[in-house]
GROMACS .gro file of C-alpha atoms in nm:
model
  228
    1UNK     CA    1   0.491   1.114  -0.324
    2UNK     CA    2   0.501   0.718  -0.315
    3UNK     CA    3   0.489   0.480  -0.601
    4UNK     CA    4   0.135   0.398  -0.740
    5UNK     CA    5   0.014   0.083  -0.561
    6UNK     CA    6  -0.121  -0.193  -0.790
    7UNK     CA    7  -0.332  -0.458  -0.616
    8UNK     CA    8  -0.331  -0.785  -0.821
    9UNK     CA    9  -0.620  -1.017  -0.727
   10UNK     CA   10  -0.570  -1.364  -0.890
   11UNK     CA   11  -0.562  -1.713  -0.772
   12UNK     CA   12  -0.283  -1.816  -1.020
   13UNK     CA   13   0.057  -1.810  -0.871
   14UNK     CA   14   0.221  -1.792  -1.209
   15UNK     CA   15   0.039  -1.465  -1.277
   16UNK     CA   16   0.174  -1.318  -0.971
   17UNK     CA   17   0.515  -1.450  -1.038
   18UNK     CA   18   0.507  -1.279  -1.388
   19UNK     CA   19   0.341  -0.958  -1.303
   20UNK     CA   20   0.516  -0.842  -1.001
   21UNK     CA   21   0.854  -0.781  -1.173
   22UNK     CA   22   0.685  -0.644  -1.475
   23UNK     CA   23   0.493  -0.392  -1.266
   24UNK     CA   24   0.786  -0.300  -1.059
   25UNK     CA   25   1.003  -0.249  -1.367
   26UNK     CA   26   0.732   0.007  -1.456
   27UNK     CA   27   0.775   0.199  -1.125
   28UNK     CA   28   0.467   0.050  -0.946
   29UNK     CA   29   0.444  -0.089  -0.597
   30UNK     CA   30   0.273  -0.425  -0.611
   31UNK     CA   31   0.049  -0.602  -0.370
   32UNK     CA   32  -0.127  -0.943  -0.403
   33UNK     CA   33  -0.431  -1.132  -0.305
   34UNK     CA   34  -0.545  -1.483  -0.411
   35UNK     CA   35  -0.915  -1.460  -0.320
   36UNK     CA   36  -1.191  -1.204  -0.371
   37UNK     CA   37  -1.235  -1.166   0.006
   38UNK     CA   38  -0.866  -1.099   0.064
   39UNK     CA   39  -0.867  -0.855  -0.226
   40UNK     CA   40  -1.173  -0.664  -0.077
   41UNK     CA   41  -1.002  -0.658   0.260
   42UNK     CA   42  -0.676  -0.520   0.118
   43UNK     CA   43  -0.850  -0.270  -0.100
   44UNK     CA   44  -1.035  -0.133   0.209
   45UNK     CA   45  -0.736  -0.140   0.443
   46UNK     CA   46  -0.486   0.018   0.207
   47UNK     CA   47  -0.656   0.151  -0.100
   48UNK     CA   48  -0.443   0.086  -0.424
   49UNK     CA   49  -0.401   0.346  -0.698
   50UNK     CA   50  -0.548   0.064  -0.932
   51UNK     CA   51  -0.683  -0.297  -0.929
   52UNK     CA   52  -0.608  -0.566  -1.162
   53UNK     CA   53  -0.884  -0.835  -1.108
   54UNK     CA   54  -0.940  -1.193  -1.220
   55UNK     CA   55  -1.302  -1.297  -1.244
   56UNK     CA   56  -1.259  -1.668  -1.177
   57UNK     CA   57  -1.177  -1.648  -0.811
   58UNK     CA   58  -1.208  -1.950  -0.579
   59UNK     CA   59  -1.430  -1.786  -0.302
   60UNK     CA   60  -1.656  -1.553  -0.523
   61UNK     CA   61  -1.698  -1.433  -0.868
   62UNK     CA   62  -1.492  -1.114  -0.960
   63UNK     CA   63  -1.793  -0.947  -1.062
   64UNK     CA   64  -1.896  -0.950  -0.693
   65UNK     CA   65  -1.584  -0.783  -0.604
   66UNK     CA   66  -1.629  -0.508  -0.863
   67UNK     CA   67  -1.998  -0.454  -0.735
   68UNK     CA   68  -1.892  -0.411  -0.381
   69UNK     CA   69  -1.592  -0.193  -0.457
   70UNK     CA   70  -1.816   0.028  -0.689
   71UNK     CA   71  -2.053   0.088  -0.395
   72UNK     CA   72  -1.748   0.237  -0.197
   73UNK     CA   73  -1.486   0.385  -0.434
   74UNK     CA   74  -1.402   0.487  -0.776
   75UNK     CA   75  -1.056   0.327  -0.794
   76UNK     CA   76  -0.972   0.200  -1.148
   77UNK     CA   77  -1.042  -0.169  -1.197
   78UNK     CA   78  -0.888  -0.355  -1.500
   79UNK     CA   79  -1.022  -0.697  -1.535
   80UNK     CA   80  -0.767  -0.970  -1.633
   81UNK     CA   81  -0.953  -1.291  -1.712
   82UNK     CA   82  -0.953  -1.592  -1.935
   83UNK     CA   83  -1.323  -1.549  -1.973
   84UNK     CA   84  -1.385  -1.447  -2.344
   85UNK     CA   85  -1.742  -1.437  -2.377
   86UNK     CA   86  -1.884  -1.101  -2.474
   87UNK     CA   87  -2.152  -1.121  -2.201
   88UNK     CA   88  -1.898  -1.140  -1.916
   89UNK     CA   89  -1.704  -0.845  -2.058
   90UNK     CA   90  -2.014  -0.632  -2.083
   91UNK     CA   91  -2.140  -0.720  -1.737
   92UNK     CA   92  -1.800  -0.656  -1.587
   93UNK     CA   93  -1.785  -0.308  -1.768
   94UNK     CA   94  -2.144  -0.255  -1.673
   95UNK     CA   95  -2.065  -0.303  -1.319
   96UNK     CA   96  -1.796  -0.034  -1.328
   97UNK     CA   97  -1.475  -0.196  -1.448
   98UNK     CA   98  -1.266   0.035  -1.647
   99UNK     CA   99  -1.118  -0.206  -1.883
  100UNK     CA  100  -1.102  -0.581  -1.976
  101UNK     CA  101  -0.798  -0.776  -2.077
  102UNK     CA  102  -0.810  -1.137  -2.193
  103UNK     CA  103  -0.560  -1.399  -2.089
  104UNK     CA  104  -0.326  -1.487  -2.232
  105UNK     CA  105  -0.216  -1.118  -2.262
  106UNK     CA  106   0.088  -0.921  -2.367
  107UNK     CA  107   0.262  -0.735  -2.078
  108UNK     CA  108   0.296  -0.421  -2.307
  109UNK     CA  109  -0.092  -0.408  -2.372
  110UNK     CA  110  -0.172  -0.462  -1.996
  111UNK     CA  111   0.080  -0.158  -1.904
  112UNK     CA  112  -0.086   0.051  -2.158
  113UNK     CA  113  -0.430  -0.031  -2.024
  114UNK     CA  114  -0.331   0.037  -1.680
  115UNK     CA  115  -0.170   0.378  -1.758
  116UNK     CA  116  -0.502   0.471  -1.950
  117UNK     CA  117  -0.713   0.387  -1.658
  118UNK     CA  118  -0.482   0.583  -1.427
  119UNK     CA  119  -0.489   0.876  -1.656
  120UNK     CA  120  -0.861   0.889  -1.656
  121UNK     CA  121  -0.885   0.884  -1.285
  122UNK     CA  122  -0.636   1.156  -1.251
  123UNK     CA  123  -0.840   1.360  -1.492
  124UNK     CA  124  -1.144   1.298  -1.272
  125UNK     CA  125  -0.951   1.416  -0.979
  126UNK     CA  126  -0.827   1.718  -1.135
  127UNK     CA  127  -0.473   1.589  -1.129
  128UNK     CA  128  -0.214   1.542  -1.419
  129UNK     CA  129  -0.004   1.263  -1.535
  130UNK     CA  130   0.291   1.480  -1.666
  131UNK     CA  131   0.465   1.777  -1.474
  132UNK     CA  132   0.691   2.024  -1.649
  133UNK     CA  133   0.928   2.282  -1.518
  134UNK     CA  134   1.154   2.447  -1.771
  135UNK     CA  135   1.329   2.175  -1.955
  136UNK     CA  136   1.242   1.906  -1.699
  137UNK     CA  137   0.934   1.696  -1.767
  138UNK     CA  138   0.820   1.422  -1.511
  139UNK     CA  139   0.598   1.129  -1.637
  140UNK     CA  140   0.422   1.050  -1.309
  141UNK     CA  141   0.282   0.709  -1.436
  142UNK     CA  142   0.608   0.577  -1.582
  143UNK     CA  143   0.834   0.742  -1.311
  144UNK     CA  144   1.053   0.886  -1.584
  145UNK     CA  145   1.224   1.213  -1.605
  146UNK     CA  146   1.364   1.403  -1.903
  147UNK     CA  147   1.574   1.709  -1.923
  148UNK     CA  148   1.557   1.869  -2.257
  149UNK     CA  149   1.432   1.548  -2.412
  150UNK     CA  150   1.716   1.333  -2.268
  151UNK     CA  151   1.630   1.078  -1.988
  152UNK     CA  152   1.765   1.132  -1.642
  153UNK     CA  153   1.798   0.825  -1.408
  154UNK     CA  154   1.669   0.879  -1.064
  155UNK     CA  155   1.628   0.660  -0.769
  156UNK     CA  156   1.267   0.611  -0.659
  157UNK     CA  157   1.322   0.866  -0.353
  158UNK     CA  158   1.490   1.126  -0.589
  159UNK     CA  159   1.192   1.096  -0.814
  160UNK     CA  160   0.951   1.136  -0.534
  161UNK     CA  161   1.139   1.447  -0.384
  162UNK     CA  162   1.159   1.602  -0.733
  163UNK     CA  163   0.777   1.546  -0.809
  164UNK     CA  164   0.693   1.684  -0.460
  165UNK     CA  165   0.901   2.010  -0.536
  166UNK     CA  166   0.757   2.034  -0.886
  167UNK     CA  167   0.386   2.012  -0.766
  168UNK     CA  168   0.459   2.305  -0.523
  169UNK     CA  169   0.652   2.495  -0.785
  170UNK     CA  170   0.697   2.868  -0.693
  171UNK     CA  171   0.634   2.798  -0.342
  172UNK     CA  172   0.872   2.758  -0.051
  173UNK     CA  173   0.848   2.399   0.119
  174UNK     CA  174   0.988   2.385   0.457
  175UNK     CA  175   1.237   2.098   0.547
  176UNK     CA  176   0.956   1.949   0.766
  177UNK     CA  177   0.691   1.957   0.497
  178UNK     CA  178   0.917   1.797   0.240
  179UNK     CA  179   1.048   1.528   0.468
  180UNK     CA  180   0.709   1.433   0.609
  181UNK     CA  181   0.554   1.414   0.263
  182UNK     CA  182   0.846   1.222   0.077
  183UNK     CA  183   0.969   1.001   0.391
  184UNK     CA  184   0.689   1.005   0.627
  185UNK     CA  185   0.596   1.160   0.960
  186UNK     CA  186   0.877   1.004   1.157
  187UNK     CA  187   1.151   1.202   0.944
  188UNK     CA  188   1.043   1.546   0.987
  189UNK     CA  189   1.387   1.640   1.163
  190UNK     CA  190   1.622   1.466   0.926
  191UNK     CA  191   1.731   1.774   0.750
  192UNK     CA  192   2.077   1.650   0.670
  193UNK     CA  193   1.939   1.342   0.494
  194UNK     CA  194   1.713   1.579   0.289
  195UNK     CA  195   2.027   1.802   0.209
  196UNK     CA  196   2.203   1.490   0.061
  197UNK     CA  197   1.916   1.415  -0.169
  198UNK     CA  198   1.878   1.767  -0.272
  199UNK     CA  199   2.256   1.763  -0.369
  200UNK     CA  200   2.194   1.436  -0.569
  201UNK     CA  201   1.922   1.606  -0.763
  202UNK     CA  202   2.118   1.901  -0.830
  203UNK     CA  203   2.403   1.696  -0.958
  204UNK     CA  204   2.175   1.524  -1.206
  205UNK     CA  205   1.951   1.820  -1.324
  206UNK     CA  206   2.142   2.143  -1.277
  207UNK     CA  207   2.366   2.287  -1.553
  208UNK     CA  208   2.588   2.386  -1.280
  209UNK     CA  209   2.519   2.220  -0.948
  210UNK     CA  210   2.761   2.463  -0.753
  211UNK     CA  211   2.533   2.747  -0.866
  212UNK     CA  212   2.168   2.592  -0.881
  213UNK     CA  213   1.913   2.777  -1.083
  214UNK     CA  214   1.648   2.504  -1.075
  215UNK     CA  215   1.624   2.394  -0.703
  216UNK     CA  216   1.661   2.720  -0.475
  217UNK     CA  217   1.765   2.717  -0.104
  218UNK     CA  218   1.574   2.935   0.128
  219UNK     CA  219   1.842   2.945   0.401
  220UNK     CA  220   1.707   2.794   0.736
  221UNK     CA  221   1.365   2.735   0.584
  222UNK     CA  222   1.359   2.489   0.315
  223UNK     CA  223   1.363   2.470  -0.077
  224UNK     CA  224   1.173   2.601  -0.380
  225UNK     CA  225   1.169   2.515  -0.732
  226UNK     CA  226   1.088   2.789  -0.998
  227UNK     CA  227   0.775   2.785  -1.206
  228UNK     CA  228   0.982   2.738  -1.517
   0.00000   0.00000   0.00000
């Protein structure tokens, strides 16, 4: 499972300089576009998990971007705009935007609005924003893992691997299935690479890594995580 992709469509370079590190610190992958046309093209070529959209774009009104995307997809759209007229907000929301944040804005507020929009989309898709297995809890949106309430620091790939195993709790996942899902189709044979990452996860999550009770090995086949 890769990091959630946020596409930021805004013609202000300062907004991109500010938002990119803030979003990455929250565990998101970030893509950028400076025009409505470029934003539409990127959203169609590589659909993001969520779109952050300015209304005042140089080539078209952001409302037209919403109109076109809503005819094609239900991806969450959070408008980030200096326009503060109530009529602009109402029209953007009526066209299908999920939320509207005024510039200037607080980064904490924006991140909360993004998480809310993503949760709503996940509910519609029948997904969940939190995964639990025994004492382990995974916050999918924040890329945060806790064990018995204490935060466990994982690398992005360790997080993706753990989330994959938890999503398939109780089932044996083969080496190939895991490698292709977490690292991509070209890595289906890298079993030694997978073994290293499983060892790292066990060291961080198991009470006794030498006698793992959470992540079980199915010799010659793959791995399984219990259902808690």
